[in-house]
Amino acid sequence: MKSYYRFVSIVTTLTALILIVSCSQKEEDIEVTDNEPVKQIDLADPSDSLIYEMVGVDSMTVLDVLLQQYDVKYMSSLQGAYVTRIDDVPNEGGYFWMYSVNGEMGAVACDKYTTKEGDRIRWHYRMAGTLQM
């Protein structure tokens, strides 16, 4: 029982961290016209060393769209799914995966956000505590 409360505490802390980090998100426009995944590496901006970009589909969650195009590992919790790895890039060294839709950071877990046709989904590989984007 003690380990259950510890797990819930860790997931709650990670969720709060994601919300804090997402408050000052700044997006640059990249046009995506089809549902081909896009990997973008921007060495000039260390807060986002890797971005995966894709287009939303009506009635699919952000996680569903991601799972269609990449090899993904995630944890399920009371708050929802938490992505721990996309392709060969795991959460490690203080970096973790978080998503945005149409330039707004996700306020709910990726399996709770239902996309619409044409939504621009971006998965960001971020350092924990990076407030200036």
CSV table of C-alpha atoms in Angstrom, one decimal:
chain,number,residue,atom,x,y,z
A,1,MET,CA,0.0,0.0,0.0
A,2,LYS,CA,2.9,2.3,0.8
A,3,SER,CA,4.4,1.8,-2.7
A,4,TYR,CA,1.0,2.7,-4.2
A,5,TYR,CA,0.9,6.0,-2.4
A,6,ARG,CA,4.5,6.7,-3.4
A,7,PHE,CA,3.7,5.9,-7.1
A,8,VAL,CA,0.6,8.3,-7.0
A,9,SER,CA,2.8,10.9,-5.4
A,10,ILE,CA,5.5,10.6,-8.1
A,11,VAL,CA,2.9,10.8,-10.9
A,12,THR,CA,1.2,13.8,-9.3
A,13,THR,CA,4.5,15.6,-9.0
A,14,LEU,CA,5.4,14.9,-12.6
A,15,THR,CA,2.0,16.1,-13.7
A,16,ALA,CA,2.5,19.3,-11.7
A,17,LEU,CA,6.0,19.8,-13.2
A,18,ILE,CA,4.6,19.4,-16.7
A,19,LEU,CA,2.0,22.1,-16.0
A,20,ILE,CA,4.6,24.5,-14.6
A,21,VAL,CA,7.0,24.0,-17.4
A,22,SER,CA,4.2,24.5,-20.0
A,23,CYS,CA,3.1,27.9,-18.7
A,24,SER,CA,5.5,29.9,-20.8
A,25,GLN,CA,5.6,27.9,-24.0
A,26,LYS,CA,6.6,29.7,-27.1
A,27,GLU,CA,6.0,28.0,-30.5
A,28,GLU,CA,7.5,28.7,-33.9
A,29,ASP,CA,5.3,28.0,-36.9
A,30,ILE,CA,6.2,25.0,-39.0
A,31,GLU,CA,3.6,24.0,-41.6
A,32,VAL,CA,2.5,20.4,-41.7
A,33,THR,CA,0.2,19.6,-44.5
A,34,ASP,CA,-0.2,15.8,-44.2
A,35,ASN,CA,0.1,13.3,-41.5
A,36,GLU,CA,3.7,12.5,-42.2
A,37,PRO,CA,5.7,12.6,-38.9
A,38,VAL,CA,8.4,15.3,-38.7
A,39,LYS,CA,11.5,15.2,-36.6
A,40,GLN,CA,13.0,18.5,-35.9
A,41,ILE,CA,16.4,19.1,-34.2
A,42,ASP,CA,17.2,22.7,-33.1
A,43,LEU,CA,20.6,22.9,-31.6
A,44,ALA,CA,20.3,26.7,-31.2
A,45,ASP,CA,17.4,26.1,-28.6
A,46,PRO,CA,18.6,23.7,-26.0
A,47,SER,CA,15.2,23.7,-24.3
A,48,ASP,CA,13.9,21.7,-27.2
A,49,SER,CA,16.6,19.5,-28.6
A,50,LEU,CA,14.1,17.2,-30.4
A,51,ILE,CA,10.6,17.7,-31.6
A,52,TYR,CA,8.2,15.2,-33.2
A,53,GLU,CA,5.4,16.8,-35.1
A,54,MET,CA,2.2,15.3,-36.5
A,55,VAL,CA,-1.4,16.2,-37.5
A,56,GLY,CA,-4.4,15.4,-35.4
A,57,VAL,CA,-7.2,13.1,-36.6
A,58,ASP,CA,-10.9,13.5,-35.6
A,59,SER,CA,-11.8,11.6,-32.5
A,60,MET,CA,-8.3,10.2,-31.8
A,61,THR,CA,-6.4,11.1,-28.7
A,62,VAL,CA,-2.9,12.6,-28.8
A,63,LEU,CA,-1.6,9.3,-27.6
A,64,ASP,CA,-3.5,7.4,-30.3
A,65,VAL,CA,-1.9,9.5,-33.0
A,66,LEU,CA,1.5,9.1,-31.5
A,67,LEU,CA,1.1,5.3,-31.3
A,68,GLN,CA,0.2,5.1,-35.0
A,69,GLN,CA,3.5,6.6,-36.1
A,70,TYR,CA,6.2,5.8,-33.5
A,71,ASP,CA,7.4,3.1,-31.2
A,72,VAL,CA,6.1,4.4,-27.8
A,73,LYS,CA,6.4,3.3,-24.2
A,74,TYR,CA,4.1,4.9,-21.5
A,75,MET,CA,2.9,4.4,-18.0
A,76,SER,CA,-0.8,4.5,-17.0
A,77,SER,CA,-1.9,6.2,-13.8
A,78,LEU,CA,-5.0,7.7,-12.2
A,79,GLN,CA,-4.3,10.9,-14.1
A,80,GLY,CA,-3.8,9.2,-17.4
A,81,ALA,CA,-0.9,8.1,-19.7
A,82,TYR,CA,2.6,9.4,-19.2
A,83,VAL,CA,5.0,8.9,-22.2
A,84,THR,CA,8.3,7.5,-21.1
A,85,ARG,CA,9.9,6.8,-24.5
A,86,ILE,CA,9.4,7.7,-28.1
A,87,ASP,CA,11.4,5.6,-30.6
A,88,ASP,CA,14.8,5.2,-29.0
A,89,VAL,CA,14.6,8.4,-26.9
A,90,PRO,CA,13.8,7.7,-23.2
A,91,ASN,CA,13.0,10.0,-20.4
A,92,GLU,CA,16.4,10.3,-18.7
A,93,GLY,CA,19.0,12.7,-17.5
A,94,GLY,CA,16.4,15.2,-16.4
A,95,TYR,CA,14.7,15.2,-19.9
A,96,PHE,CA,11.2,14.1,-20.5
A,97,TRP,CA,8.5,14.1,-23.2
A,98,MET,CA,5.6,16.6,-23.2
A,99,TYR,CA,3.1,17.5,-25.9
A,100,SER,CA,1.4,20.6,-27.3
A,101,VAL,CA,-1.6,21.0,-29.6
A,102,ASN,CA,-1.8,24.1,-31.8
A,103,GLY,CA,0.9,25.8,-29.8
A,104,GLU,CA,-0.7,25.2,-26.4
A,105,MET,CA,0.9,22.8,-23.9
A,106,GLY,CA,-1.3,19.9,-22.9
A,107,ALA,CA,-3.2,20.5,-19.7
A,108,VAL,CA,-4.3,16.9,-19.4
A,109,ALA,CA,-2.7,13.5,-20.0
A,110,CYS,CA,-2.1,12.6,-23.7
A,111,ASP,CA,-4.7,9.9,-23.6
A,112,LYS,CA,-7.4,12.3,-22.3
A,113,TYR,CA,-6.9,15.0,-25.1
A,114,THR,CA,-9.1,14.2,-28.2
A,115,THR,CA,-7.8,15.8,-31.4
A,116,LYS,CA,-9.6,17.3,-34.3
A,117,GLU,CA,-8.7,17.0,-38.0
A,118,GLY,CA,-5.8,19.4,-38.7
A,119,ASP,CA,-4.7,19.9,-35.1
A,120,ARG,CA,-0.9,20.4,-35.0
A,121,ILE,CA,0.6,18.0,-32.4
A,122,ARG,CA,4.2,18.4,-31.2
A,123,TRP,CA,6.0,16.2,-28.8
A,124,HIS,CA,8.9,18.1,-27.1
A,125,TYR,CA,11.9,16.5,-25.4
A,126,ARG,CA,12.4,18.9,-22.5
A,127,MET,CA,14.7,19.3,-19.5
A,128,ALA,CA,12.7,19.3,-16.3
A,129,GLY,CA,12.4,22.8,-14.8
A,130,THR,CA,13.0,24.6,-18.1
A,131,LEU,CA,10.7,27.6,-17.8
A,132,GLN,CA,12.0,29.8,-20.6
A,133,MET,CA,11.1,28.2,-23.9
